[in-house]
Tab-separated table of C-alpha atoms in Angstrom:
chain	number	residue	atom	x	y	z
A	12	MET	CA	285.780	131.472	71.691
A	13	LYS	CA	289.196	133.051	71.570
A	14	CYS	CA	291.872	130.661	70.524
A	15	PHE	CA	295.426	131.834	70.152
A	16	ALA	CA	297.916	129.058	69.745
A	17	ARG	CA	301.583	128.538	69.219
A	18	GLY	CA	302.456	125.284	67.614
A	19	TYR	CA	300.463	122.862	65.485
A	20	LYS	CA	299.160	120.592	68.249
A	21	LEU	CA	297.507	123.429	70.149
A	22	ALA	CA	296.217	125.038	66.941
A	23	GLY	CA	294.724	121.700	65.914
A	24	ALA	CA	293.062	121.309	69.311
A	25	CYS	CA	291.620	124.833	69.083
A	26	THR	CA	290.276	124.171	65.599
A	27	LEU	CA	288.674	120.919	66.761
A	28	ALA	CA	287.103	122.703	69.744
A	29	MET	CA	285.679	125.453	67.511
A	30	VAL	CA	284.233	122.942	65.040
A	31	SER	CA	282.689	121.034	67.926
A	32	MET	CA	281.156	124.227	69.329
A	33	LEU	CA	279.701	125.110	65.945
A	34	ALA	CA	278.250	121.635	65.478
A	35	HIS	CA	276.680	121.489	68.943
A	36	GLY	CA	275.767	125.158	69.082
A	37	ALA	CA	273.852	125.124	65.814
A	38	GLU	CA	270.250	126.197	66.110
A	39	ALA	CA	268.005	123.261	66.955
A	40	GLY	CA	265.880	122.249	64.006
A	41	ALA	CA	268.158	123.998	61.519
A	42	SER	CA	268.768	120.873	59.453
A	43	ALA	CA	266.326	120.479	56.572
A	44	ASP	CA	267.822	117.022	55.981
A	45	GLU	CA	266.802	115.922	59.475
A	46	LEU	CA	263.280	117.257	58.974
A	47	LEU	CA	262.963	115.610	55.548
A	48	GLY	CA	264.175	112.315	57.007
A	49	ASP	CA	261.573	112.514	59.773
A	50	ALA	CA	258.863	113.397	57.250
A	51	GLN	CA	259.837	110.518	54.961
A	52	ARG	CA	259.752	108.039	57.836
A	53	LEU	CA	256.349	109.294	59.010
A	54	ILE	CA	254.753	109.293	55.569
A	55	GLN	CA	255.936	105.699	55.119
A	56	GLN	CA	254.307	104.830	58.447
A	57	ILE	CA	251.093	106.522	57.290
A	58	ASP	CA	251.223	104.612	53.991
A	59	ALA	CA	251.672	101.346	55.907
A	60	GLY	CA	248.746	102.111	58.235
A	61	ARG	CA	251.062	102.279	61.257
A	62	TYR	CA	249.023	105.061	62.859
A	63	SER	CA	249.918	104.090	66.434
A	64	ALA	CA	253.613	104.570	65.543
A	65	VAL	CA	252.763	108.035	64.191
A	66	TRP	CA	250.857	108.752	67.420
A	67	GLN	CA	254.026	108.022	69.407
A	68	GLU	CA	255.836	110.795	67.507
A	69	THR	CA	253.027	113.341	67.791
A	70	ALA	CA	253.443	116.659	69.624
A	71	PRO	CA	252.075	116.737	73.179
A	72	PHE	CA	249.569	119.529	72.435
A	73	VAL	CA	248.022	117.390	69.673
A	74	LYS	CA	247.878	114.375	71.976
A	75	ALA	CA	246.086	116.535	74.543
A	76	LYS	CA	243.475	117.522	71.946
A	77	TYR	CA	242.723	114.080	70.451
A	78	ALA	CA	242.228	110.624	71.896
A	79	GLU	CA	244.600	108.092	70.336
A	80	ASN	CA	241.841	106.049	68.671
A	81	GLY	CA	240.204	109.185	67.225
A	82	PHE	CA	243.547	110.407	65.940
A	83	GLU	CA	244.273	107.067	64.282
A	84	SER	CA	240.777	106.884	62.763
A	85	GLY	CA	241.057	110.415	61.362
A	86	LEU	CA	244.497	109.764	59.942
A	87	SER	CA	243.244	106.560	58.318
A	88	GLN	CA	240.319	108.392	56.682
A	89	LEU	CA	242.599	111.111	55.335
A	90	ARG	CA	245.076	108.576	53.965
A	91	GLN	CA	242.254	106.777	52.102
A	92	VAL	CA	241.715	109.987	50.095
A	93	VAL	CA	245.215	109.616	48.657
A	94	GLY	CA	244.666	106.133	47.254
A	95	THR	CA	247.418	103.952	45.847
A	96	VAL	CA	250.690	105.828	45.440
A	97	SER	CA	252.923	105.292	42.434
A	98	HIS	CA	255.628	107.654	43.701
A	99	ARG	CA	256.101	110.938	45.535
A	100	GLY	CA	258.719	113.573	46.147
A	101	TRP	CA	258.923	116.510	48.491
A	102	SER	CA	258.206	119.830	46.817
A	103	SER	CA	258.775	122.359	49.595
A	104	VAL	CA	259.805	122.831	53.190
A	105	THR	CA	258.456	125.814	55.091
A	106	ARG	CA	259.445	126.879	58.584
A	107	LEU	CA	257.078	129.027	60.644
A	108	THR	CA	257.363	130.664	64.041
A	109	TYR	CA	254.177	130.973	66.055
A	110	SER	CA	253.788	133.216	69.063
A	111	HIS	CA	250.646	134.220	70.876
A	112	ASP	CA	248.493	132.055	68.618
A	113	LYS	CA	245.160	130.875	70.042
A	114	VAL	CA	245.376	127.397	68.456
A	115	VAL	CA	249.007	126.288	68.708
A	116	PRO	CA	251.682	126.800	71.370
A	117	ASP	CA	254.511	129.232	70.744
A	118	GLY	CA	257.440	127.735	68.903
A	119	LEU	CA	259.059	126.755	65.652
A	120	TYR	CA	256.963	124.713	63.216
A	121	ALA	CA	257.621	123.283	59.773
A	122	ASN	CA	255.586	121.939	56.873
A	123	VAL	CA	256.888	119.428	54.362
A	124	ASP	CA	254.828	119.369	51.170
A	125	TYR	CA	254.872	116.349	48.886
A	126	THR	CA	253.766	116.038	45.285
A	127	THR	CA	252.282	112.545	45.021
A	128	TRP	CA	251.480	110.601	41.855
A	129	ARG	CA	248.787	107.981	42.210
A	130	THR	CA	248.768	104.779	40.180
A	131	ASP	CA	245.789	106.139	38.205
A	132	GLY	CA	247.977	109.039	37.004
A	133	GLN	CA	246.357	111.732	39.153
A	134	VAL	CA	248.519	114.085	41.174
A	135	ILE	CA	247.668	114.875	44.777
A	136	TYR	CA	249.506	116.973	47.347
A	137	GLU	CA	250.238	115.963	50.922
A	138	LYS	CA	251.393	118.225	53.751
A	139	LEU	CA	253.001	116.929	56.940
A	140	SER	CA	253.341	119.449	59.757
A	141	PHE	CA	255.779	119.388	62.665
A	142	GLN	CA	256.639	121.243	65.856
A	143	LEU	CA	260.208	121.515	67.104
A	144	GLY	CA	260.311	120.156	70.655
A	145	ASN	CA	262.440	121.505	73.479
A	146	ASP	CA	264.671	118.457	73.002
A	147	GLY	CA	265.529	119.521	69.421
A	148	ARG	CA	263.371	116.801	67.787
A	149	TRP	CA	260.596	117.400	65.291
A	150	TYR	CA	257.173	116.156	66.455
A	151	PHE	CA	254.278	115.429	64.110
A	152	THR	CA	251.344	117.859	64.330
A	153	GLY	CA	249.239	117.266	61.235
A	154	TYR	CA	248.586	115.663	57.876
A	155	ALA	CA	246.596	117.212	55.041
A	156	PRO	CA	246.137	115.628	51.595
A	157	ARG	CA	244.619	117.981	49.013
A	158	ALA	CA	243.839	118.162	45.317
A	159	SER	CA	245.556	121.503	44.688
A	160	GLN	CA	248.995	122.600	45.773
A	161	ASN	CA	247.842	126.109	46.710
A	162	VAL	CA	244.679	125.262	48.635
A	163	ALA	CA	244.896	123.988	52.199
A	164	SER	CA	242.560	121.177	53.061
A	165	GLN	CA	239.977	121.862	55.776
A	166	ALA	CA	240.157	118.233	56.859
A	167	GLN	CA	243.371	117.671	58.752
A	168	VAL	CA	244.472	115.616	61.683
A	169	GLY	CA	246.265	117.757	64.202
A	170	ARG	CA	247.001	121.371	63.460
């Protein structure tokens, strides 16, 4: 946007227009804070056993692969592996672009990894996976608790 202005009022309006363009023109899914907020809300829903609420925020390709009751049952079984949580914190956020993959549709994906301390003192790792939708929202695609931070669990709901 070219913005040449004489006078403070017009310069102020041009600055406001440029800031607005930058805010609205930012790449969808660019905010790690937004993704972390979504992940925190979903992991709280998983902790509370609100699997139908998680289902509502699941990516369409996952919904097409799993029946709702099977999805909820699988998520419940995986969450039981974690046990009683003392506290947790996110340890990494990874963004991935898939194209021409046989398993997942093309697009931008992200993983949020948590380090979780159980009440018995053991540490477990939990990964929540997301797909960026065409509407700019992150949609849940998978959950994988595991004993080691560097080893992906074979058992995972979704992707």
